[in-house]
CSV table of N, CA and C in Angstrom, one decimal:
chain,number,residue,atom,x,y,z
A,334,MET,N,21.8,-4.9,-22.3
A,334,MET,CA,21.5,-4.9,-20.9
A,334,MET,C,21.0,-3.5,-20.5
A,335,THR,N,20.1,-3.5,-19.6
A,335,THR,CA,19.5,-2.3,-19.1
A,335,THR,C,20.4,-1.6,-18.0
A,336,ASP,N,20.5,-0.3,-18.1
A,336,ASP,CA,21.3,0.4,-17.1
A,336,ASP,C,20.6,0.4,-15.8
A,337,PRO,N,21.4,0.0,-14.7
A,337,PRO,CA,20.8,0.0,-13.3
A,337,PRO,C,20.3,1.3,-12.9
A,338,ALA,N,20.9,2.4,-13.3
A,338,ALA,CA,20.4,3.8,-12.9
A,338,ALA,C,19.0,4.0,-13.5
A,339,SER,N,18.8,3.7,-14.7
A,339,SER,CA,17.5,3.9,-15.3
A,339,SER,C,16.4,3.0,-14.7
A,340,LEU,N,16.8,1.8,-14.3
A,340,LEU,CA,15.9,0.9,-13.6
A,340,LEU,C,15.5,1.5,-12.3
A,341,SER,N,16.5,2.1,-11.6
A,341,SER,CA,16.2,2.7,-10.3
A,341,SER,C,15.2,3.8,-10.5
A,342,VAL,N,15.4,4.6,-11.5
A,342,VAL,CA,14.4,5.7,-11.8
A,342,VAL,C,13.0,5.2,-12.0
A,343,LEU,N,13.0,4.1,-12.8
A,343,LEU,CA,11.7,3.4,-13.1
A,343,LEU,C,11.0,2.9,-11.8
A,344,VAL,N,11.8,2.3,-11.0
A,344,VAL,CA,11.3,1.8,-9.7
A,344,VAL,C,10.7,2.9,-8.8
A,345,VAL,N,11.4,4.0,-8.8
A,345,VAL,CA,11.0,5.2,-8.0
A,345,VAL,C,9.7,5.7,-8.6
A,346,ALA,N,9.6,5.8,-9.9
A,346,ALA,CA,8.4,6.3,-10.6
A,346,ALA,C,7.2,5.4,-10.3
A,347,LEU,N,7.4,4.1,-10.4
A,347,LEU,CA,6.3,3.1,-10.2
A,347,LEU,C,5.9,3.1,-8.7
A,348,LYS,N,6.9,3.3,-7.8
A,348,LYS,CA,6.5,3.4,-6.4
A,348,LYS,C,5.7,4.6,-6.1
A,349,THR,N,6.1,5.7,-6.7
A,349,THR,CA,5.3,7.0,-6.6
A,349,THR,C,3.9,6.8,-7.1
A,350,LEU,N,3.8,6.2,-8.2
A,350,LEU,CA,2.4,5.9,-8.8
A,350,LEU,C,1.6,5.0,-7.9
A,351,THR,N,2.3,4.0,-7.3
A,351,THR,CA,1.6,3.1,-6.4
A,351,THR,C,1.1,3.9,-5.1
A,352,LEU,N,2.0,4.8,-4.6
A,352,LEU,CA,1.6,5.6,-3.4
A,352,LEU,C,0.4,6.5,-3.7
A,353,VAL,N,0.4,7.1,-4.9
A,353,VAL,CA,-0.6,8.1,-5.2
A,353,VAL,C,-2.0,7.3,-5.4
A,354,LEU,N,-1.9,6.2,-6.2
A,354,LEU,CA,-3.1,5.4,-6.4
A,354,LEU,C,-3.6,4.8,-5.1
A,355,GLY,N,-2.7,4.2,-4.4
A,355,GLY,CA,-3.1,3.6,-3.1
A,355,GLY,C,-3.7,4.6,-2.1
A,356,GLY,N,-3.0,5.7,-2.1
A,356,GLY,CA,-3.6,6.8,-1.2
A,356,GLY,C,-5.0,7.2,-1.6
A,357,LEU,N,-5.2,7.3,-2.9
A,357,LEU,CA,-6.5,7.7,-3.4
A,357,LEU,C,-7.6,6.7,-3.1
A,358,ILE,N,-7.2,5.4,-3.3
A,358,ILE,CA,-8.2,4.3,-2.9
A,358,ILE,C,-8.5,4.4,-1.4
A,359,THR,N,-7.4,4.5,-0.6
A,359,THR,CA,-7.6,4.6,0.8
A,359,THR,C,-8.5,5.8,1.2
A,360,TYR,N,-8.2,6.9,0.6
A,360,TYR,CA,-9.0,8.1,0.9
A,360,TYR,C,-10.5,8.0,0.5
A,361,PHE,N,-10.7,7.5,-0.7
A,361,PHE,CA,-12.1,7.3,-1.1
A,361,PHE,C,-12.9,6.2,-0.3
A,362,ALA,N,-12.2,5.2,0.0
A,362,ALA,CA,-12.8,4.1,0.9
A,362,ALA,C,-13.2,4.7,2.3
A,363,TYR,N,-12.2,5.5,2.8
A,363,TYR,CA,-12.5,6.1,4.1
A,363,TYR,C,-13.6,7.1,4.0
A,364,LYS,N,-13.6,7.9,2.9
A,364,LYS,CA,-14.7,8.9,2.7
A,364,LYS,C,-16.0,8.2,2.6
A,365,ALA,N,-16.1,7.1,1.9
A,365,ALA,CA,-17.3,6.3,1.8
A,365,ALA,C,-17.7,5.7,3.2
A,366,TYR,N,-16.8,5.3,4.0
A,366,TYR,CA,-17.1,4.8,5.3
A,366,TYR,C,-17.7,5.9,6.2
A,367,ARG,N,-17.1,7.1,6.1
A,367,ARG,CA,-17.6,8.3,6.9
A,367,ARG,C,-19.0,8.6,6.5
A,368,ARG,N,-19.3,8.5,5.2
A,368,ARG,CA,-20.6,8.8,4.7
A,368,ARG,C,-21.7,7.8,5.1
A,369,THR,N,-21.3,6.5,5.1
A,369,THR,CA,-22.2,5.4,5.3
A,369,THR,C,-22.1,4.8,6.7
A,370,GLY,N,-21.0,4.8,7.3
A,370,GLY,CA,-20.8,4.2,8.6
A,370,GLY,C,-20.6,2.7,8.5
A,371,ALA,N,-20.4,2.2,7.2
A,371,ALA,CA,-20.2,0.7,7.0
A,371,ALA,C,-18.9,0.3,7.5
A,372,VAL,N,-18.9,-0.7,8.4
A,372,VAL,CA,-17.6,-1.2,8.9
A,372,VAL,C,-16.8,-1.9,7.8
A,373,ALA,N,-17.4,-2.5,6.8
A,373,ALA,CA,-16.7,-3.1,5.8
A,373,ALA,C,-15.8,-2.1,5.0
A,374,LEU,N,-16.4,-0.9,4.8
A,374,LEU,CA,-15.7,0.2,4.1
A,374,LEU,C,-14.5,0.7,5.0
A,375,ARG,N,-14.7,0.7,6.2
A,375,ARG,CA,-13.6,1.2,7.1
A,375,ARG,C,-12.5,0.1,7.0
A,376,LEU,N,-12.8,-1.1,7.1
A,376,LEU,CA,-11.8,-2.2,7.0
A,376,LEU,C,-11.1,-2.2,5.6
A,377,LEU,N,-11.9,-1.9,4.6
A,377,LEU,CA,-11.3,-1.8,3.2
A,377,LEU,C,-10.3,-0.6,3.2
A,378,ALA,N,-10.6,0.5,3.8
A,378,ALA,CA,-9.7,1.6,3.8
A,378,ALA,C,-8.4,1.3,4.6
A,379,ILE,N,-8.6,0.6,5.7
A,379,ILE,CA,-7.5,0.2,6.5
A,379,ILE,C,-6.6,-0.8,5.7
A,380,GLY,N,-7.2,-1.8,5.0
A,380,GLY,CA,-6.4,-2.7,4.3
A,380,GLY,C,-5.6,-2.1,3.2
A,381,PHE,N,-6.3,-1.2,2.4
A,381,PHE,CA,-5.5,-0.5,1.3
A,381,PHE,C,-4.5,0.4,1.9
A,382,GLY,N,-4.8,1.0,3.1
A,382,GLY,CA,-3.8,1.8,3.8
A,382,GLY,C,-2.5,1.0,4.2
A,383,ILE,N,-2.7,-0.2,4.6
A,383,ILE,CA,-1.6,-1.0,5.0
A,383,ILE,C,-0.8,-1.4,3.8
A,384,VAL,N,-1.5,-1.8,2.7
A,384,VAL,CA,-0.7,-2.1,1.5
A,384,VAL,C,0.1,-0.9,1.0
A,385,THR,N,-0.5,0.2,1.0
A,385,THR,CA,0.2,1.5,0.6
A,385,THR,C,1.3,1.8,1.5
A,386,LEU,N,1.1,1.6,2.8
A,386,LEU,CA,2.2,1.9,3.8
A,386,LEU,C,3.4,0.9,3.5
A,387,GLY,N,3.1,-0.3,3.2
A,387,GLY,CA,4.1,-1.3,2.9
A,387,GLY,C,5.0,-0.8,1.7
A,388,SER,N,4.3,-0.3,0.7
A,388,SER,CA,5.1,0.2,-0.5
A,388,SER,C,5.9,1.4,-0.1
A,389,LEU,N,5.3,2.3,0.7
A,389,LEU,CA,6.1,3.5,1.2
A,389,LEU,C,7.3,3.1,2.0
A,390,LEU,N,7.1,2.2,3.0
A,390,LEU,CA,8.2,1.8,3.9
A,390,LEU,C,9.3,1.1,3.1
A,391,ALA,N,8.9,0.3,2.1
A,391,ALA,CA,9.9,-0.5,1.3
A,391,ALA,C,10.7,0.5,0.5
A,392,GLY,N,10.0,1.5,-0.1
A,392,GLY,CA,10.7,2.5,-0.8
A,392,GLY,C,11.7,3.3,0.0
A,393,ILE,N,11.3,3.7,1.2
A,393,ILE,CA,12.1,4.4,2.1
A,393,ILE,C,13.3,3.6,2.5
A,394,ALA,N,13.1,2.3,2.8
A,394,ALA,CA,14.2,1.4,3.2
A,394,ALA,C,15.2,1.2,2.1
A,395,ASP,N,14.7,1.1,0.9
A,395,ASP,CA,15.5,0.9,-0.3
A,395,ASP,C,16.3,2.2,-0.7
A,396,GLN,N,15.6,3.3,-0.8
A,396,GLN,CA,16.1,4.5,-1.4
A,396,GLN,C,16.8,5.4,-0.4
A,397,VAL,N,16.2,5.6,0.7
A,397,VAL,CA,16.6,6.6,1.7
A,397,VAL,C,17.6,5.9,2.7
A,398,LEU,N,17.2,4.8,3.3
A,398,LEU,CA,18.1,4.2,4.3
A,398,LEU,C,19.1,3.3,3.6
A,399,ALA,N,19.0,3.0,2.4
A,399,ALA,CA,20.0,2.2,1.6
A,399,ALA,C,20.2,0.8,2.3
A,400,THR,N,19.1,0.2,2.8
A,400,THR,CA,19.3,-1.1,3.3
A,400,THR,C,19.3,-2.1,2.2
A,401,GLU,N,19.6,-3.4,2.5
A,401,GLU,CA,19.7,-4.4,1.5
A,401,GLU,C,18.3,-4.5,0.9
A,402,GLN,N,18.2,-4.7,-0.4
A,402,GLN,CA,16.9,-4.8,-1.1
A,402,GLN,C,16.0,-5.9,-0.6
A,403,LEU,N,16.7,-7.0,-0.2
A,403,LEU,CA,15.9,-8.1,0.4
A,403,LEU,C,15.1,-7.7,1.6
A,404,TYR,N,15.6,-6.9,2.5
A,404,TYR,CA,14.9,-6.4,3.6
A,404,TYR,C,13.7,-5.5,3.2
A,405,ALA,N,13.9,-4.7,2.2
A,405,ALA,CA,12.8,-3.9,1.7
A,405,ALA,C,11.7,-4.7,1.1
A,406,LEU,N,12.1,-5.8,0.4
A,406,LEU,CA,11.1,-6.7,-0.2
A,406,LEU,C,10.3,-7.4,0.9
A,407,VAL,N,11.0,-7.8,2.0
A,407,VAL,CA,10.3,-8.5,3.1
A,407,VAL,C,9.3,-7.6,3.8
A,408,VAL,N,9.7,-6.3,4.0
A,408,VAL,CA,8.8,-5.4,4.6
A,408,VAL,C,7.6,-5.2,3.7
A,409,GLU,N,7.8,-4.9,2.4
A,409,GLU,CA,6.7,-4.7,1.5
A,409,GLU,C,5.8,-5.9,1.4
A,410,SER,N,6.4,-7.1,1.3
A,410,SER,CA,5.6,-8.3,1.1
A,410,SER,C,4.8,-8.6,2.4
A,411,GLY,N,5.4,-8.4,3.5
A,411,GLY,CA,4.7,-8.7,4.8
A,411,GLY,C,3.5,-7.8,5.0
A,412,LEU,N,3.7,-6.5,4.7
A,412,LEU,CA,2.6,-5.5,4.9
A,412,LEU,C,1.5,-5.7,3.8
A,413,THR,N,2.0,-6.1,2.6
A,413,THR,CA,1.0,-6.4,1.5
A,413,THR,C,0.1,-7.6,1.9
A,414,ALA,N,0.7,-8.6,2.4
A,414,ALA,CA,-0.1,-9.8,2.9
A,414,ALA,C,-1.1,-9.4,4.0
A,415,VAL,N,-0.6,-8.6,5.0
A,415,VAL,CA,-1.5,-8.2,6.0
A,415,VAL,C,-2.6,-7.4,5.5
A,416,GLY,N,-2.3,-6.4,4.6
A,416,GLY,CA,-3.3,-5.5,4.0
A,416,GLY,C,-4.3,-6.3,3.2
A,417,PHE,N,-3.8,-7.2,2.4
A,417,PHE,CA,-4.8,-8.0,1.6
A,417,PHE,C,-5.7,-8.9,2.5
A,418,ALA,N,-5.1,-9.4,3.6
A,418,ALA,CA,-5.9,-10.2,4.6
A,418,ALA,C,-7.0,-9.3,5.2
A,419,VAL,N,-6.7,-8.1,5.5
A,419,VAL,CA,-7.8,-7.1,6.0
A,419,VAL,C,-8.8,-6.8,4.9
A,420,ILE,N,-8.4,-6.7,3.7
A,420,ILE,CA,-9.3,-6.4,2.6
A,420,ILE,C,-10.2,-7.6,2.4
A,421,VAL,N,-9.7,-8.8,2.4
A,421,VAL,CA,-10.5,-10.0,2.3
A,421,VAL,C,-11.5,-10.1,3.4
A,422,TYR,N,-11.0,-9.8,4.6
A,422,TYR,CA,-12.0,-9.8,5.8
A,422,TYR,C,-13.1,-8.8,5.6
A,423,SER,N,-12.7,-7.6,5.0
A,423,SER,CA,-13.7,-6.6,4.8
A,423,SER,C,-14.8,-7.0,3.9
A,424,LEU,N,-14.5,-8.0,3.0
A,424,LEU,CA,-15.5,-8.4,2.1
A,424,LEU,C,-16.5,-9.4,2.7
A,425,TYR,N,-16.2,-9.9,3.9
A,425,TYR,CA,-17.1,-10.8,4.6
A,425,TYR,C,-17.8,-10.2,5.8
A,426,VAL,N,-17.4,-9.0,6.2
A,426,VAL,CA,-18.0,-8.4,7.3
A,426,VAL,C,-19.4,-7.7,6.9
A,427,ASP,N,-20.3,-7.8,7.8
A,427,ASP,CA,-21.6,-7.2,7.5
A,427,ASP,C,-21.6,-5.8,8.0
């Protein structure tokens, strides 16, 4: 059986990696939007920003606020769904 403390460390490490990579994708999409003015790139940056924000808020709720993990999962899943909806919309905008 795996030690819960080591799993907690693994979750924090993976959330940190998610935040770094999500932040970089958001930054580069926004940078491309500023360079080109393409609305689709702005929406792409917003979508990835929302997904990344969901991960950040879920991590804060779980680790800092010590709320029930189910609430953190609901926050993360909700913002991930909204972020992905914005990303999908960005692929159809001219």
